[in-house]
CSV table of C-alpha atoms and ligand atoms in Angstrom, one decimal:
chain,number,residue,atom,x,y,z
A,262,MET,CA,0.0,0.0,0.0
A,263,LEU,CA,1.1,3.6,-0.7
A,264,ARG,CA,-0.1,6.6,1.1
A,265,PHE,CA,-0.6,10.4,0.7
A,266,ALA,CA,-0.8,12.0,4.2
A,267,PRO,CA,-1.8,15.6,4.0
A,268,SER,CA,-2.4,17.8,7.1
A,269,PRO,CA,-5.7,19.7,7.0
A,270,THR,CA,-3.9,22.9,8.0
A,271,GLY,CA,-4.2,25.2,4.9
A,272,ASP,CA,-4.8,25.4,1.2
A,273,MET,CA,-3.3,22.5,-0.7
A,274,HIS,CA,0.2,23.5,-1.9
A,275,ILE,CA,1.3,22.4,-5.4
A,276,GLY,CA,4.2,20.5,-3.7
A,277,ASN,CA,1.6,18.4,-1.9
A,278,LEU,CA,-0.4,17.9,-5.0
A,279,ARG,CA,2.8,16.7,-6.7
A,280,VAL,CA,3.4,14.2,-3.9
A,281,ALA,CA,-0.3,13.0,-4.2
A,282,LEU,CA,0.1,12.6,-8.0
A,283,PHE,CA,3.4,10.7,-7.8
A,284,ASN,CA,1.9,8.4,-5.1
A,285,TYR,CA,-1.2,7.8,-7.3
A,286,ILE,CA,0.9,6.9,-10.4
A,287,SER,CA,3.3,4.7,-8.4
A,288,ALA,CA,0.4,2.9,-6.8
A,289,VAL,CA,-1.3,2.2,-10.1
A,290,GLN,CA,2.1,1.1,-11.6
A,291,ARG,CA,2.7,-1.3,-8.7
A,292,ASP,CA,-0.8,-2.4,-8.6
A,293,GLU,CA,-1.1,-1.5,-4.9
A,294,PRO,CA,-3.8,0.4,-3.1
A,295,LEU,CA,-3.5,4.1,-2.2
A,296,LEU,CA,-4.4,5.3,1.3
A,297,ILE,CA,-5.3,8.9,2.0
A,298,ARG,CA,-4.4,9.6,5.6
A,299,ILE,CA,-5.5,13.0,7.0
A,300,GLU,CA,-2.9,13.9,9.5
A,301,ASP,CA,-5.1,15.8,12.0
A,302,THR,CA,-3.2,15.2,15.2
A,303,ASP,CA,-2.1,18.8,15.5
A,304,LYS,CA,-5.4,20.1,16.8
A,305,GLU,CA,-4.4,23.7,17.0
A,306,ARG,CA,-3.4,23.9,13.4
A,307,ASN,CA,-6.3,22.0,11.9
A,308,ILE,CA,-8.7,24.2,9.8
A,309,PRO,CA,-12.3,23.1,9.6
A,310,GLY,CA,-13.3,22.3,6.0
A,311,LYS,CA,-9.8,21.7,4.7
A,312,GLU,CA,-10.2,17.9,4.8
A,313,LYS,CA,-13.2,18.1,2.5
A,314,GLU,CA,-11.3,20.4,0.2
A,315,ILE,CA,-8.4,17.9,0.0
A,316,PHE,CA,-10.7,15.1,-1.2
A,317,GLU,CA,-12.4,17.5,-3.7
A,318,ILE,CA,-9.1,18.5,-5.1
A,319,LEU,CA,-7.9,14.8,-5.4
A,320,ALA,CA,-11.2,13.9,-7.1
A,321,LEU,CA,-10.8,16.8,-9.6
A,322,PHE,CA,-7.3,15.6,-10.5
A,323,GLY,CA,-8.5,12.0,-10.9
A,324,ILE,CA,-6.3,10.8,-8.0
A,325,GLN,CA,-8.3,7.8,-7.0
A,326,HIS,CA,-7.7,6.1,-3.7
A,327,GLN,CA,-8.9,2.9,-2.1
A,328,GLU,CA,-8.6,3.7,1.6
A,329,GLU,CA,-9.2,6.7,3.8
A,330,GLN,CA,-8.1,7.3,7.4
A,331,LEU,CA,-8.2,10.0,10.0
A,332,GLN,CA,-5.0,9.9,11.9
A,333,SER,CA,-6.7,10.9,15.2
A,334,ASN,CA,-8.7,7.7,15.0
A,335,ASN,CA,-5.5,5.7,15.5
A,336,LEU,CA,-4.8,7.4,18.8
A,337,ARG,CA,-5.3,4.3,20.8
A,338,PHE,CA,-2.6,2.5,18.7
A,339,HIS,CA,-0.2,5.4,19.2
A,340,ARG,CA,-0.7,5.2,23.0
A,341,ALA,CA,-0.5,1.4,23.1
A,342,MET,CA,2.8,1.4,21.1
A,343,ALA,CA,4.2,4.1,23.4
A,344,VAL,CA,3.4,1.9,26.4
A,345,GLN,CA,5.0,-1.1,24.7
A,346,LEU,CA,8.2,0.9,24.0
A,347,LEU,CA,8.3,2.0,27.7
A,348,GLN,CA,7.9,-1.6,28.9
A,349,ASP,CA,10.6,-2.7,26.5
A,350,LYS,CA,12.9,0.0,27.8
A,351,LYS,CA,13.2,1.4,24.3
A,352,ALA,CA,11.6,4.7,25.5
A,353,PHE,CA,11.5,6.6,28.7
A,354,ASN,CA,9.4,9.1,30.6
A,355,CYS,CA,11.0,12.6,30.5
A,356,PHE,CA,9.9,15.0,33.3
A,357,CYS,CA,12.1,17.9,32.1
A,358,THR,CA,10.0,21.1,32.0
A,359,PRO,CA,9.9,23.2,28.9
A,360,GLU,CA,11.7,25.9,30.9
A,361,THR,CA,14.5,23.6,31.8
A,362,LEU,CA,14.9,22.4,28.2
A,363,ASP,CA,14.8,26.0,26.9
A,364,ALA,CA,17.5,27.0,29.3
A,365,LYS,CA,19.7,24.1,28.1
A,366,ARG,CA,19.0,25.0,24.5
A,367,ASP,CA,20.0,28.6,25.1
A,368,ALA,CA,23.2,27.5,26.9
A,369,SER,CA,24.1,25.4,23.8
A,370,LYS,CA,23.4,28.3,21.6
A,371,GLU,CA,25.7,30.5,23.6
A,372,ALA,CA,28.4,27.9,23.6
A,373,LYS,CA,27.9,27.6,19.8
A,374,ILE,CA,27.3,23.9,20.0
A,375,ALA,CA,24.4,22.0,18.6
A,376,TYR,CA,21.8,21.3,21.3
A,377,ARG,CA,21.2,17.6,22.1
A,378,TYR,CA,19.0,16.2,24.8
A,379,ASP,CA,21.4,15.4,27.7
A,380,GLY,CA,19.7,12.2,28.8
A,381,ALA,CA,18.6,13.8,32.1
A,382,CYS,CA,15.6,11.4,32.6
A,383,GLU,CA,16.9,8.4,30.7
A,384,ASN,CA,18.0,6.4,33.7
A,385,LEU,CA,15.6,7.4,36.4
A,386,SER,CA,14.8,4.6,38.8
A,387,ALA,CA,11.3,3.1,38.7
A,388,ASP,CA,10.5,4.7,42.0
A,389,ALA,CA,11.6,8.1,40.8
A,390,VAL,CA,9.2,7.7,37.9
A,391,ILE,CA,6.3,6.4,39.9
A,392,ASP,CA,6.7,9.1,42.6
A,393,ASN,CA,6.8,11.9,40.1
A,394,MET,CA,3.4,13.5,39.6
A,395,ASN,CA,4.6,16.1,37.1
A,396,PRO,CA,3.6,16.1,33.5
A,397,PHE,CA,5.9,14.1,31.3
A,398,THR,CA,6.7,13.3,27.7
A,399,ILE,CA,7.8,10.0,26.3
A,400,ARG,CA,11.1,9.9,24.4
A,401,LEU,CA,12.6,7.2,22.3
A,402,LYS,CA,16.1,6.3,23.4
A,403,LYS,CA,18.7,7.6,21.0
A,404,PRO,CA,19.7,4.8,18.6
A,405,THR,CA,23.0,3.1,19.3
A,406,HIS,CA,24.0,3.0,15.6
A,407,PRO,CA,23.9,5.3,12.6
A,408,ILE,CA,20.8,5.0,10.4
A,409,THR,CA,21.0,5.1,6.6
A,410,VAL,CA,18.1,6.2,4.5
A,411,THR,CA,18.1,4.8,1.0
A,412,ASP,CA,16.1,7.1,-1.2
A,413,LEU,CA,15.0,6.3,-4.8
A,414,ILE,CA,15.7,9.9,-5.9
A,415,LYS,CA,18.4,11.1,-3.5
A,416,GLY,CA,20.5,7.9,-2.9
A,417,GLU,CA,21.8,7.2,0.5
A,418,SER,CA,22.1,9.6,3.5
A,419,THR,CA,23.4,8.4,6.8
A,420,PHE,CA,22.4,10.0,10.1
A,421,ALA,CA,24.5,9.7,13.3
A,422,PRO,CA,22.7,8.7,16.5
A,423,ASP,CA,23.4,12.2,17.9
A,424,ASP,CA,21.5,13.8,15.0
A,425,ILE,CA,18.6,11.5,15.6
A,426,ASP,CA,18.8,12.1,19.4
A,427,SER,CA,16.3,11.0,22.1
A,428,PHE,CA,13.3,12.6,20.5
A,429,ILE,CA,9.8,12.9,21.8
A,430,LEU,CA,7.2,10.3,20.8
A,431,MET,CA,4.3,11.4,23.1
A,432,ARG,CA,3.8,15.0,24.3
A,433,ALA,CA,2.8,15.9,27.8
A,434,ASP,CA,-0.8,16.2,26.6
A,435,LYS,CA,-0.8,12.5,25.8
A,436,PHE,CA,-0.9,13.1,22.0
A,437,PRO,CA,1.7,11.7,19.6
A,438,THR,CA,4.2,13.8,17.7
A,439,TYR,CA,4.1,13.8,13.9
A,440,ASN,CA,7.0,11.4,13.7
A,441,PHE,CA,5.5,8.8,16.1
A,442,ALA,CA,2.0,8.9,14.7
A,443,CYS,CA,3.3,8.7,11.2
A,444,ALA,CA,5.7,5.8,11.8
A,445,VAL,CA,3.0,3.8,13.7
A,446,ASP,CA,0.4,4.4,11.1
A,447,ASP,CA,2.7,3.6,8.2
A,448,MET,CA,3.6,0.3,10.0
A,449,LEU,CA,-0.1,-0.5,10.7
A,450,ALA,CA,-1.0,0.2,7.1
A,451,ASP,CA,1.9,-2.0,5.8
A,452,ILE,CA,3.1,0.9,3.6
A,453,SER,CA,5.7,-0.3,1.1
A,454,LEU,CA,6.8,3.0,-0.5
A,455,ILE,CA,6.7,6.4,1.1
A,456,ILE,CA,6.8,9.4,-1.4
A,457,ARG,CA,6.8,12.8,0.3
A,458,GLY,CA,8.6,16.2,0.2
A,459,GLU,CA,12.3,16.4,0.9
A,460,ASP,CA,11.5,18.6,3.9
A,461,HIS,CA,10.8,15.3,5.6
A,462,LEU,CA,14.1,13.7,4.9
A,463,SER,CA,15.5,14.5,8.4
A,464,ASN,CA,12.3,12.9,9.9
A,465,THR,CA,12.9,9.6,8.0
A,466,PRO,CA,15.8,8.2,10.2
A,467,LYS,CA,13.6,9.0,13.3
A,468,GLN,CA,10.7,7.1,11.8
A,469,ILE,CA,13.1,4.2,10.9
A,470,ALA,CA,14.4,4.3,14.5
A,471,ILE,CA,10.8,4.0,15.7
A,472,HIS,CA,10.2,1.0,13.4
A,473,GLU,CA,13.4,-0.7,14.7
A,474,ALA,CA,12.4,-0.1,18.3
A,475,LEU,CA,9.0,-1.7,17.6
A,476,GLY,CA,10.7,-4.7,16.0
A,477,TYR,CA,9.2,-3.9,12.6
A,478,THR,CA,11.6,-5.2,10.0
A,479,LYS,CA,9.8,-4.5,6.7
A,480,LYS,CA,12.1,-2.7,4.3
A,481,VAL,CA,10.1,0.4,3.4
A,482,GLU,CA,11.2,2.3,0.3
A,483,TYR,CA,11.5,6.0,0.3
A,484,ALA,CA,11.4,8.8,-2.3
A,485,HIS,CA,11.7,12.4,-1.1
A,486,LEU,CA,10.8,14.9,-3.8
A,487,PRO,CA,13.0,18.0,-4.2
A,488,ILE,CA,11.5,21.3,-3.1
A,489,ILE,CA,9.9,23.6,-5.6
A,490,LEU,CA,11.5,27.1,-6.0
A,491,ASN,CA,9.8,30.3,-7.1
A,492,ALA,CA,11.0,32.7,-9.8
A,493,GLU,CA,13.4,34.3,-7.2
A,494,GLY,CA,14.9,30.9,-6.4
A,495,LYS,CA,13.3,30.8,-3.0
A,496,LYS,CA,11.2,27.9,-1.7
A,497,MET,CA,7.6,28.4,-2.9
A,498,SER,CA,5.6,29.4,0.1
A,499,LYS,CA,2.0,30.5,0.9
A,500,ARG,CA,3.1,34.0,-0.2
A,501,ASP,CA,3.4,32.8,-3.8
A,502,ASP,CA,-0.1,32.7,-5.2
A,503,ALA,CA,0.8,30.0,-7.6
A,504,SER,CA,1.7,27.7,-4.8
A,505,SER,CA,-2.0,27.2,-4.0
A,506,VAL,CA,-3.8,24.6,-6.1
A,507,LYS,CA,-7.0,26.4,-5.5
A,508,TRP,CA,-5.6,29.7,-6.9
A,509,LEU,CA,-4.3,27.9,-10.0
A,510,LEU,CA,-7.7,26.4,-10.6
A,511,GLU,CA,-9.4,29.7,-10.0
A,512,GLU,CA,-7.1,31.3,-12.5
A,513,GLY,CA,-8.2,28.8,-15.1
A,514,TYR,CA,-5.4,26.3,-15.3
A,515,LEU,CA,-6.9,22.9,-16.2
A,516,PRO,CA,-6.2,20.0,-13.8
A,517,GLU,CA,-4.8,18.0,-16.7
A,518,ALA,CA,-2.4,20.8,-17.5
A,519,ILE,CA,-1.3,21.3,-13.8
A,520,SER,CA,-0.7,17.5,-13.5
A,521,ASN,CA,1.2,17.6,-16.8
A,522,TYR,CA,3.4,20.4,-15.5
A,523,LEU,CA,4.0,18.8,-12.1
A,524,LEU,CA,5.2,15.6,-13.9
A,525,LEU,CA,7.4,17.5,-16.3
A,526,MET,CA,9.1,19.8,-13.8
A,527,GLY,CA,12.6,18.5,-12.9
A,528,ASN,CA,12.0,15.3,-14.8
A,529,LYS,CA,13.0,13.5,-18.1
A,530,THR,CA,9.8,12.8,-20.0
A,531,PRO,CA,9.4,11.3,-23.6
A,532,ASN,CA,7.4,14.4,-24.7
A,533,GLU,CA,6.2,17.6,-23.3
A,534,ILE,CA,2.4,17.4,-23.5
A,535,PHE,CA,0.8,14.3,-22.0
A,536,SER,CA,-2.0,13.0,-19.8
A,537,VAL,CA,-1.6,11.3,-16.5
A,538,LYS,CA,-2.9,8.1,-18.1
A,539,GLU,CA,0.0,8.3,-20.6
A,540,ALA,CA,2.5,9.1,-17.8
A,541,ILE,CA,1.6,5.9,-16.0
A,542,LYS,CA,3.1,4.0,-18.9
A,543,TRP,CA,6.6,5.6,-18.6
A,544,PHE,CA,6.8,7.4,-15.2
A,545,ASP,CA,9.9,6.5,-13.2
A,546,LEU,CA,10.7,8.0,-9.8
A,547,LYS,CA,14.4,7.4,-10.5
A,548,THR,CA,14.4,9.9,-13.4
A,549,ILE,CA,13.4,12.8,-11.1
A,550,SER,CA,16.2,15.3,-10.7
A,551,LYS,CA,17.8,15.5,-7.3
A,552,ALA,CA,18.0,19.3,-7.7
A,553,PRO,CA,15.2,21.6,-6.6
A,554,ALA,CA,12.5,22.2,-9.2
A,555,HIS,CA,11.9,25.7,-10.6
A,556,PHE,CA,8.3,26.7,-10.9
A,557,ASP,CA,7.7,28.6,-14.1
A,558,ILE,CA,4.2,30.0,-14.5
A,559,ASP,CA,4.9,30.8,-18.2
A,560,LYS,CA,5.7,27.2,-18.9
A,561,LEU,CA,2.6,26.1,-17.1
A,562,LYS,CA,0.6,28.6,-19.2
A,563,PHE,CA,2.1,27.2,-22.4
A,564,ILE,CA,1.1,23.7,-21.3
A,565,ASN,CA,-2.3,24.8,-20.3
A,566,ARG,CA,-2.8,26.4,-23.7
A,567,GLU,CA,-1.8,23.1,-25.4
A,568,HIS,CA,-4.4,21.2,-23.3
A,569,LEU,CA,-7.0,23.9,-24.0
A,570,LYS,CA,-6.3,23.4,-27.7
A,571,GLY,CA,-7.0,19.7,-27.4
A,572,LEU,CA,-10.3,20.1,-25.6
A,573,ASP,CA,-13.6,19.2,-27.3
A,574,PRO,CA,-15.1,22.6,-28.4
A,575,LYS,CA,-18.3,21.8,-26.5
A,576,GLU,CA,-16.4,21.2,-23.3
A,577,LEU,CA,-14.4,24.4,-23.8
A,578,SER,CA,-17.6,26.2,-24.4
A,579,ARG,CA,-19.0,25.1,-21.1
A,580,TYR,CA,-15.7,26.1,-19.3
A,581,VAL,CA,-16.2,29.7,-20.6
A,582,GLY,CA,-19.9,29.8,-19.6
A,583,PHE,CA,-21.7,28.8,-22.8
A,584,ALA,CA,-23.2,25.6,-24.1
A,585,ASP,CA,-22.7,25.7,-27.9
A,586,GLU,CA,-19.9,24.3,-29.9
A,587,GLU,CA,-19.3,27.5,-31.9
A,588,ILE,CA,-18.4,29.4,-28.8
A,589,GLY,CA,-15.9,26.7,-28.0
A,590,GLN,CA,-14.4,27.2,-31.5
A,591,LEU,CA,-14.4,30.9,-31.0
A,592,ALA,CA,-12.5,30.5,-27.7
A,593,LYS,CA,-9.9,28.4,-29.6
A,594,VAL,CA,-9.4,31.3,-32.0
A,595,TYR,CA,-8.4,33.4,-28.9
A,596,LEU,CA,-5.9,30.8,-27.6
A,597,ASP,CA,-3.1,32.7,-29.3
A,598,GLU,CA,-3.7,35.6,-26.9
A,599,ALA,CA,-5.2,33.7,-23.9
A,600,GLY,CA,-3.6,30.9,-22.0
A,601,THR,CA,-6.0,30.3,-19.1
A,602,LEU,CA,-9.8,29.8,-18.8
A,603,LYS,CA,-10.0,33.1,-16.9
A,604,GLU,CA,-8.3,35.0,-19.8
A,605,LEU,CA,-10.5,33.2,-22.3
A,606,ARG,CA,-13.7,34.0,-20.3
A,607,SER,CA,-12.7,37.7,-20.3
A,608,LYS,CA,-12.1,37.6,-24.1
A,609,ILE,CA,-15.5,36.1,-24.8
A,610,ALA,CA,-17.2,38.4,-22.3
A,611,THR,CA,-15.6,41.3,-24.2
A,612,VAL,CA,-17.1,40.0,-27.5
A,613,PHE,CA,-20.6,39.8,-26.0
A,614,GLY,CA,-20.4,42.6,-23.5
A,615,PRO,CA,-21.1,46.4,-23.9
A,616,LYS,CA,-18.4,47.9,-26.3
A,617,GLU,CA,-16.2,50.8,-25.4
A,618,VAL,CA,-15.8,52.8,-28.6
A,619,PRO,CA,-13.2,55.7,-29.0
A,620,GLU,CA,-14.8,59.0,-29.9
A,621,GLU,CA,-13.4,59.0,-33.5
A,622,PHE,CA,-15.1,55.7,-34.4
A,623,LYS,CA,-18.4,56.3,-32.6
A,624,GLU,CA,-20.3,57.3,-35.6
A,625,GLY,CA,-19.0,54.5,-37.9
A,626,TYR,CA,-19.7,52.1,-35.1
A,627,ALA,CA,-23.3,53.2,-34.7
A,628,ILE,CA,-23.9,52.8,-38.5
A,629,LEU,CA,-22.3,49.3,-38.7
A,630,ARG,CA,-24.2,48.2,-35.6
A,631,ASP,CA,-27.5,49.3,-37.0
A,632,LEU,CA,-26.8,47.6,-40.3
A,633,THR,CA,-25.7,44.4,-38.6
A,634,LEU,CA,-28.9,44.3,-36.6
A,635,LYS,CA,-31.0,44.7,-39.7
A,636,ALA,CA,-28.8,42.7,-42.2
A,637,PRO,CA,-29.9,39.3,-43.6
A,638,HIS,CA,-27.8,36.3,-42.6
A,639,PHE,CA,-24.5,35.9,-44.4
A,640,ASP,CA,-22.7,32.6,-44.2
A,641,ASP,CA,-19.5,34.1,-45.5
A,642,TYR,CA,-17.5,36.9,-44.0
A,643,ASP,CA,-16.7,38.6,-47.3
A,644,ALA,CA,-20.4,38.7,-48.2
A,645,TYR,CA,-21.2,40.3,-44.8
A,646,LYS,CA,-18.3,42.7,-45.1
A,647,GLY,CA,-19.3,43.6,-48.7
A,648,TYR,CA,-22.9,44.3,-47.6
A,649,LEU,CA,-21.7,46.6,-44.7
A,650,MET,CA,-19.3,48.5,-47.0
A,651,GLU,CA,-21.9,49.0,-49.6
A,652,HIS,CA,-24.6,50.3,-47.2
A,653,SER,CA,-22.4,52.3,-44.8
A,654,GLY,CA,-20.2,54.0,-47.3
A,655,LEU,CA,-17.3,53.7,-44.8
A,656,LYS,CA,-13.8,52.8,-46.0
A,657,GLY,CA,-10.4,51.8,-44.7
A,658,LYS,CA,-9.6,52.4,-41.1
A,659,ASN,CA,-13.0,54.1,-40.6
A,660,PHE,CA,-14.7,50.9,-41.6
A,661,PHE,CA,-12.4,48.2,-40.1
A,662,LYS,CA,-11.7,49.7,-36.7
A,663,PRO,CA,-15.4,50.1,-35.7
A,664,LEU,CA,-16.2,46.7,-37.3
A,665,ARG,CA,-13.5,45.1,-35.2
A,666,ILE,CA,-14.8,46.7,-32.1
A,667,LEU,CA,-18.3,45.7,-33.0
A,668,LEU,CA,-17.4,42.0,-33.5
A,669,SER,CA,-14.7,41.6,-30.8
A,670,GLY,CA,-15.0,44.5,-28.3
A,671,ALA,CA,-11.3,45.2,-28.9
A,672,GLU,CA,-9.2,47.3,-31.3
A,673,HIS,CA,-6.7,44.5,-31.9
A,674,GLY,CA,-7.0,40.7,-32.0
A,675,PRO,CA,-7.6,37.7,-34.3
A,676,GLU,CA,-8.5,38.0,-38.0
A,677,LEU,CA,-12.1,39.1,-38.3
A,678,SER,CA,-12.8,36.4,-40.8
A,679,ASP,CA,-11.7,33.8,-38.2
A,680,LEU,CA,-14.1,35.3,-35.6
A,681,TYR,CA,-17.0,35.8,-38.1
A,682,CYS,CA,-17.0,32.1,-38.9
A,683,TYR,CA,-18.1,31.3,-35.3
A,684,LEU,CA,-20.0,34.5,-34.6
A,685,LYS,CA,-22.2,34.6,-37.6
A,686,ASN,CA,-25.1,33.0,-35.7
A,687,TYR,CA,-24.7,35.3,-32.8
A,688,LEU,CA,-24.4,38.7,-34.6
A,689,LYS,CA,-27.6,40.1,-33.2
A,690,GLU,CA,-26.4,39.4,-29.7
A,691,VAL,CA,-22.9,40.7,-30.3
A,692,ALA,CA,-24.2,43.9,-31.8
A,693,LYS,CA,-27.1,44.4,-29.3
B,241,LIG,N1,1.4,15.5,7.2
B,241,LIG,C1,2.7,15.6,6.6
B,241,LIG,C2,2.7,16.7,5.6
B,241,LIG,O1,1.7,17.2,5.2
B,241,LIG,C3,2.9,14.3,5.9
B,241,LIG,C4,4.3,13.9,5.7
B,241,LIG,C5,4.4,12.5,5.3
B,241,LIG,O2,4.0,12.2,4.2
B,241,LIG,O3,4.9,11.7,6.1
B,241,LIG,O4,3.8,17.3,5.3
């Protein structure tokens, strides 16, 4: 089983969507189920409604899963495993107060040495533990050997026991830390491959140490995806609009195009434009670059345009708020200028909306508008144009500028003959 384990703590980040997509593709390729585990153990950071949004986004992107879990429902297992580790003397109760720990951390900082837990509570006698009525955390005993993480993308990284340290499994409030809940849940779900962001690489040896302490010997595979950088070369954060999947969708990037781009970024692919279904045939985690990926919105727009070009005109028409095929075709004419659904909607709205006419063309515009409203139907642009020319007496710029504004709402744009061919049945609406 593979898993995608989002926290319901904010808008879904494209980095997370990338993780979900790679998990989905790998699960299909390996013919293993995919589990969606909502990591809701950090009660203060959970945002109501985000869980529902996660499932909606996954469905929109065609990321199908077979199992669902709320991490908080596994609390009894987290607690039981913590007790087992205490009994096996693999973990210990730590009564150090936050103030004591902070003071030790400050002292290390002053001495310019990395802070490590000093083992203060590791060897307390049983009596000392039982008699102590103060709040306590449960810490895993620091491993006695280095732990090597083998990663499908990054290769091997070895972590010294001191870097893993005696870290906290259960907080004083009796709730598990991320590392403990995650390691226990992955074990219980028999996860075979963990794909997640590289910000978790330093957590992996801790989770392996937990598995070892629990006597879990399954060889779990790992793939940590490189971070995504913005145009300034900084890690894409909430401050970058494009980091939010919701924002990209609202801007009118198609899910197919976003998926295409997320699979292309920092990867070697047989071609540039493809569907997820096609990618399942050739996708290989091992070809993902170790280096950070650079997010390039212009490239995404280029890919979006290619996917928009490939859409069935009727479907495209619906996306821009109409139901007829011709408007879908009309929208395609605008794809040279527009790269997102939002831009296309605005182009089409300009065609059908009230027109802004510069003073010098107002008179010509009024004449052409009246003629168009009264004219018979012309199938052919040249016939329509000939009719208007003949009856208006307008010529050159004084004819073409107001005509362009009448048919498109703009002074520049696609060839009028290209627009006319899809607008000819809507002229009365366009000119109203
Ligand atoms: N809840 C963690 C996150 O959203 C999951 C990390 C993991 O996949 O283990 O970053």
